[in-house]
């Protein structure tokens, strides 16, 4: 995959989607109607980190570690406040719900050729935990600082020419 800058990336919120007992795949998100979240200035990070499980074994005189459960983290989105932006309105509504919502991140790495080139994507579900406003200082934009607790694996879809 070629290198690319975050500039030009887009984040979308979809409809509620239930947690599964197995990992999500791209097809699980195919029926979603996506709403772009506008005014983004920072996307944050996504992806699994495993918990560390330790045991202090007396006979070895050593701590032994194994990987425990995976956690995809919390996505921190920052956007310039736009009270008319449909994506920001959807984030605020989702924060009032106990449901997990579908999310999509699209990167600007689409191929330069092909019938309908598409950039790579990250797909997941999460709970919108907060949407506080960060009003900052006199020479700053008022910002919306949304936090999304990711409750699934993060599906990685590569760029395609069709």
PDB file of C-alpha atoms in Angstrom:
ATOM      1  CA  UNK A   1       0.000   0.000   0.000  1.00  0.00           C
ATOM      2  CA  UNK A   2       1.382   3.425  -0.886  1.00  0.00           C
ATOM      3  CA  UNK A   3       2.022   6.040   1.764  1.00  0.00           C
ATOM      4  CA  UNK A   4      -0.552   8.799   2.097  1.00  0.00           C
ATOM      5  CA  UNK A   5      -1.334  11.781   4.290  1.00  0.00           C
ATOM      6  CA  UNK A   6      -4.371  11.928   6.538  1.00  0.00           C
ATOM      7  CA  UNK A   7      -5.488  15.091   4.711  1.00  0.00           C
ATOM      8  CA  UNK A   8      -8.460  14.211   2.525  1.00  0.00           C
ATOM      9  CA  UNK A   9      -9.637  11.381   4.791  1.00  0.00           C
ATOM     10  CA  UNK A  10     -13.295  11.271   5.776  1.00  0.00           C
ATOM     11  CA  UNK A  11     -15.174   9.783   8.726  1.00  0.00           C
ATOM     12  CA  UNK A  12     -18.781   8.629   8.504  1.00  0.00           C
ATOM     13  CA  UNK A  13     -21.395   7.493  11.001  1.00  0.00           C
ATOM     14  CA  UNK A  14     -24.023   4.931  10.059  1.00  0.00           C
ATOM     15  CA  UNK A  15     -26.997   3.371  11.809  1.00  0.00           C
ATOM     16  CA  UNK A  16     -27.033   1.250  14.964  1.00  0.00           C
ATOM     17  CA  UNK A  17     -25.417  -2.164  14.498  1.00  0.00           C
ATOM     18  CA  UNK A  18     -25.438  -4.927  17.100  1.00  0.00           C
ATOM     19  CA  UNK A  19     -22.345  -6.541  18.579  1.00  0.00           C
ATOM     20  CA  UNK A  20     -21.531  -9.970  17.079  1.00  0.00           C
ATOM     21  CA  UNK A  21     -19.979 -13.050  18.659  1.00  0.00           C
ATOM     22  CA  UNK A  22     -17.566 -13.267  15.707  1.00  0.00           C
ATOM     23  CA  UNK A  23     -15.411 -10.676  13.967  1.00  0.00           C
ATOM     24  CA  UNK A  24     -17.083  -8.278  11.569  1.00  0.00           C
ATOM     25  CA  UNK A  25     -16.315  -8.439   7.844  1.00  0.00           C
ATOM     26  CA  UNK A  26     -16.786  -5.729   5.213  1.00  0.00           C
ATOM     27  CA  UNK A  27     -20.083  -7.265   4.029  1.00  0.00           C
ATOM     28  CA  UNK A  28     -21.602  -6.599   7.471  1.00  0.00           C
ATOM     29  CA  UNK A  29     -21.488  -2.875   6.656  1.00  0.00           C
ATOM     30  CA  UNK A  30     -22.787  -3.046   3.061  1.00  0.00           C
ATOM     31  CA  UNK A  31     -26.357  -2.016   3.907  1.00  0.00           C
ATOM     32  CA  UNK A  32     -25.333   1.081   5.858  1.00  0.00           C
ATOM     33  CA  UNK A  33     -26.368   4.570   4.803  1.00  0.00           C
ATOM     34  CA  UNK A  34     -23.408   6.743   5.729  1.00  0.00           C
ATOM     35  CA  UNK A  35     -23.424  10.374   6.878  1.00  0.00           C
ATOM     36  CA  UNK A  36     -20.105  12.231   6.684  1.00  0.00           C
ATOM     37  CA  UNK A  37     -18.965  13.969   9.867  1.00  0.00           C
ATOM     38  CA  UNK A  38     -17.875  17.433   8.733  1.00  0.00           C
ATOM     39  CA  UNK A  39     -15.296  19.867  10.026  1.00  0.00           C
ATOM     40  CA  UNK A  40     -12.796  17.199  11.120  1.00  0.00           C
ATOM     41  CA  UNK A  41      -9.445  18.462  12.363  1.00  0.00           C
ATOM     42  CA  UNK A  42      -8.212  15.257  14.052  1.00  0.00           C
ATOM     43  CA  UNK A  43      -9.234  11.618  13.623  1.00  0.00           C
ATOM     44  CA  UNK A  44      -7.224   9.888  16.345  1.00  0.00           C
ATOM     45  CA  UNK A  45      -6.304   6.208  16.328  1.00  0.00           C
ATOM     46  CA  UNK A  46      -8.036   2.836  15.972  1.00  0.00           C
ATOM     47  CA  UNK A  47      -6.898  -0.744  16.268  1.00  0.00           C
ATOM     48  CA  UNK A  48      -6.433  -3.637  18.639  1.00  0.00           C
ATOM     49  CA  UNK A  49      -4.133  -3.710  21.623  1.00  0.00           C
ATOM     50  CA  UNK A  50      -4.054  -6.827  23.785  1.00  0.00           C
ATOM     51  CA  UNK A  51      -4.293  -6.840  27.538  1.00  0.00           C
ATOM     52  CA  UNK A  52      -1.266  -8.216  29.334  1.00  0.00           C
ATOM     53  CA  UNK A  53      -1.939 -11.176  31.641  1.00  0.00           C
ATOM     54  CA  UNK A  54       0.821 -11.884  34.171  1.00  0.00           C
ATOM     55  CA  UNK A  55       1.710 -14.666  36.554  1.00  0.00           C
ATOM     56  CA  UNK A  56       4.632 -14.661  38.979  1.00  0.00           C
ATOM     57  CA  UNK A  57       5.946 -18.216  38.878  1.00  0.00           C
ATOM     58  CA  UNK A  58       7.800 -19.065  42.068  1.00  0.00           C
ATOM     59  CA  UNK A  59       9.798 -21.975  40.665  1.00  0.00           C
ATOM     60  CA  UNK A  60      11.048 -19.913  37.716  1.00  0.00           C
ATOM     61  CA  UNK A  61      11.631 -16.782  39.735  1.00  0.00           C
ATOM     62  CA  UNK A  62      10.178 -14.923  36.800  1.00  0.00           C
ATOM     63  CA  UNK A  63       7.008 -13.198  35.723  1.00  0.00           C
ATOM     64  CA  UNK A  64       5.388 -14.873  32.721  1.00  0.00           C
ATOM     65  CA  UNK A  65       3.149 -12.833  30.420  1.00  0.00           C
ATOM     66  CA  UNK A  66       0.586 -13.908  27.838  1.00  0.00           C
ATOM     67  CA  UNK A  67      -1.780 -11.966  25.631  1.00  0.00           C
ATOM     68  CA  UNK A  68      -5.279 -11.476  26.971  1.00  0.00           C
ATOM     69  CA  UNK A  69      -8.331  -9.947  25.358  1.00  0.00           C
ATOM     70  CA  UNK A  70      -8.090  -7.444  22.513  1.00  0.00           C
ATOM     71  CA  UNK A  71      -9.371  -3.889  22.810  1.00  0.00           C
ATOM     72  CA  UNK A  72      -9.696  -1.631  19.754  1.00  0.00           C
ATOM     73  CA  UNK A  73      -9.558   1.495  21.882  1.00  0.00           C
ATOM     74  CA  UNK A  74     -11.381   4.786  21.850  1.00  0.00           C
ATOM     75  CA  UNK A  75     -11.559   6.928  18.733  1.00  0.00           C
ATOM     76  CA  UNK A  76     -11.137  10.621  19.526  1.00  0.00           C
ATOM     77  CA  UNK A  77     -12.646  12.849  16.854  1.00  0.00           C
ATOM     78  CA  UNK A  78     -12.177  16.615  16.881  1.00  0.00           C
ATOM     79  CA  UNK A  79     -14.204  18.841  14.556  1.00  0.00           C
ATOM     80  CA  UNK A  80     -14.875  22.519  14.171  1.00  0.00           C
ATOM     81  CA  UNK A  81     -18.404  22.957  15.504  1.00  0.00           C
ATOM     82  CA  UNK A  82     -21.017  23.227  12.773  1.00  0.00           C
ATOM     83  CA  UNK A  83     -24.519  22.991  14.255  1.00  0.00           C
ATOM     84  CA  UNK A  84     -25.999  22.371  10.783  1.00  0.00           C
ATOM     85  CA  UNK A  85     -23.639  19.492   9.877  1.00  0.00           C
ATOM     86  CA  UNK A  86     -25.619  16.241   9.533  1.00  0.00           C
ATOM     87  CA  UNK A  87     -22.718  14.107  10.787  1.00  0.00           C
ATOM     88  CA  UNK A  88     -22.229  16.183  13.923  1.00  0.00           C
ATOM     89  CA  UNK A  89     -25.982  16.102  14.539  1.00  0.00           C
ATOM     90  CA  UNK A  90     -25.883  12.291  14.173  1.00  0.00           C
ATOM     91  CA  UNK A  91     -22.968  12.077  16.658  1.00  0.00           C
ATOM     92  CA  UNK A  92     -24.910  14.106  19.222  1.00  0.00           C
ATOM     93  CA  UNK A  93     -27.987  11.892  18.745  1.00  0.00           C
ATOM     94  CA  UNK A  94     -25.897   8.702  19.019  1.00  0.00           C
ATOM     95  CA  UNK A  95     -24.433   9.919  22.313  1.00  0.00           C
ATOM     96  CA  UNK A  96     -27.946   9.871  23.784  1.00  0.00           C
ATOM     97  CA  UNK A  97     -28.439   6.246  22.685  1.00  0.00           C
ATOM     98  CA  UNK A  98     -27.209   3.022  24.292  1.00  0.00           C
ATOM     99  CA  UNK A  99     -26.732   1.454  20.836  1.00  0.00           C
ATOM    100  CA  UNK A 100     -23.476   0.771  19.000  1.00  0.00           C
ATOM    101  CA  UNK A 101     -23.243   2.659  15.700  1.00  0.00           C
ATOM    102  CA  UNK A 102     -21.410   1.754  12.509  1.00  0.00           C
ATOM    103  CA  UNK A 103     -18.404   3.930  11.610  1.00  0.00           C
ATOM    104  CA  UNK A 104     -16.322   4.185   8.445  1.00  0.00           C
ATOM    105  CA  UNK A 105     -13.022   5.944   7.851  1.00  0.00           C
ATOM    106  CA  UNK A 106     -12.077   6.468   4.191  1.00  0.00           C
ATOM    107  CA  UNK A 107      -8.513   7.282   3.216  1.00  0.00           C
ATOM    108  CA  UNK A 108      -7.413   9.325   0.166  1.00  0.00           C
ATOM    109  CA  UNK A 109      -5.333   6.513  -1.318  1.00  0.00           C
ATOM    110  CA  UNK A 110      -7.575   5.463  -4.202  1.00  0.00           C
ATOM    111  CA  UNK A 111      -5.838   4.252  -7.354  1.00  0.00           C
ATOM    112  CA  UNK A 112      -5.467   6.766 -10.189  1.00  0.00           C
ATOM    113  CA  UNK A 113      -7.028   4.350 -12.675  1.00  0.00           C
ATOM    114  CA  UNK A 114     -10.035   2.067 -12.761  1.00  0.00           C
ATOM    115  CA  UNK A 115     -13.762   2.141 -13.423  1.00  0.00           C
ATOM    116  CA  UNK A 116     -14.670   3.406  -9.949  1.00  0.00           C
ATOM    117  CA  UNK A 117     -11.555   3.740  -7.785  1.00  0.00           C
ATOM    118  CA  UNK A 118     -12.017   3.706  -4.017  1.00  0.00           C
ATOM    119  CA  UNK A 119      -9.648   4.489  -1.179  1.00  0.00           C
ATOM    120  CA  UNK A 120      -8.986   2.083   1.657  1.00  0.00           C
ATOM    121  CA  UNK A 121     -11.402   1.961   4.575  1.00  0.00           C
ATOM    122  CA  UNK A 122     -11.627   1.072   8.243  1.00  0.00           C
ATOM    123  CA  UNK A 123     -15.022  -0.216   9.425  1.00  0.00           C
ATOM    124  CA  UNK A 124     -16.150  -0.837  13.003  1.00  0.00           C
ATOM    125  CA  UNK A 125     -18.919  -0.301  15.529  1.00  0.00           C
ATOM    126  CA  UNK A 126     -18.789   1.797  18.651  1.00  0.00           C
ATOM    127  CA  UNK A 127     -20.610   3.645  21.390  1.00  0.00           C
ATOM    128  CA  UNK A 128     -20.564   7.430  21.189  1.00  0.00           C
ATOM    129  CA  UNK A 129     -19.541   8.146  24.775  1.00  0.00           C
ATOM    130  CA  UNK A 130     -19.295  11.919  24.689  1.00  0.00           C
ATOM    131  CA  UNK A 131     -19.582  14.976  22.462  1.00  0.00           C
ATOM    132  CA  UNK A 132     -18.400  17.843  24.669  1.00  0.00           C
ATOM    133  CA  UNK A 133     -17.683  21.231  23.171  1.00  0.00           C
ATOM    134  CA  UNK A 134     -14.152  22.571  23.587  1.00  0.00           C
ATOM    135  CA  UNK A 135     -14.522  26.329  23.311  1.00  0.00           C
ATOM    136  CA  UNK A 136     -10.795  27.085  23.587  1.00  0.00           C
ATOM    137  CA  UNK A 137      -9.261  30.534  23.473  1.00  0.00           C
ATOM    138  CA  UNK A 138     -10.004  33.725  21.592  1.00  0.00           C
ATOM    139  CA  UNK A 139      -8.050  32.685  18.499  1.00  0.00           C
ATOM    140  CA  UNK A 140      -9.299  29.116  18.241  1.00  0.00           C
ATOM    141  CA  UNK A 141     -12.256  27.529  16.532  1.00  0.00           C
ATOM    142  CA  UNK A 142     -14.886  26.141  18.883  1.00  0.00           C
ATOM    143  CA  UNK A 143     -14.513  22.374  18.640  1.00  0.00           C
ATOM    144  CA  UNK A 144     -16.573  19.252  19.178  1.00  0.00           C
ATOM    145  CA  UNK A 145     -14.499  16.538  20.906  1.00  0.00           C
ATOM    146  CA  UNK A 146     -16.334  13.258  20.263  1.00  0.00           C
ATOM    147  CA  UNK A 147     -15.227   9.981  21.837  1.00  0.00           C
ATOM    148  CA  UNK A 148     -16.269   6.636  20.361  1.00  0.00           C
ATOM    149  CA  UNK A 149     -15.565   3.449  22.355  1.00  0.00           C
ATOM    150  CA  UNK A 150     -14.864   0.840  19.675  1.00  0.00           C
ATOM    151  CA  UNK A 151     -16.726  -2.409  20.416  1.00  0.00           C
ATOM    152  CA  UNK A 152     -15.578  -4.606  17.532  1.00  0.00           C
ATOM    153  CA  UNK A 153     -12.606  -5.554  15.465  1.00  0.00           C
ATOM    154  CA  UNK A 154     -11.546  -2.930  12.935  1.00  0.00           C
ATOM    155  CA  UNK A 155     -12.129  -4.246   9.419  1.00  0.00           C
ATOM    156  CA  UNK A 156      -9.429  -3.143   6.994  1.00  0.00           C
ATOM    157  CA  UNK A 157     -10.473  -2.810   3.353  1.00  0.00           C
ATOM    158  CA  UNK A 158      -7.729  -1.999   0.849  1.00  0.00           C
ATOM    159  CA  UNK A 159      -8.014   0.451  -2.027  1.00  0.00           C
ATOM    160  CA  UNK A 160      -9.608  -0.845  -5.221  1.00  0.00           C
ATOM    161  CA  UNK A 161      -9.875   0.151  -8.859  1.00  0.00           C
ATOM    162  CA  UNK A 162     -13.496  -0.930  -9.246  1.00  0.00           C
TER     163      UNK A 162
END
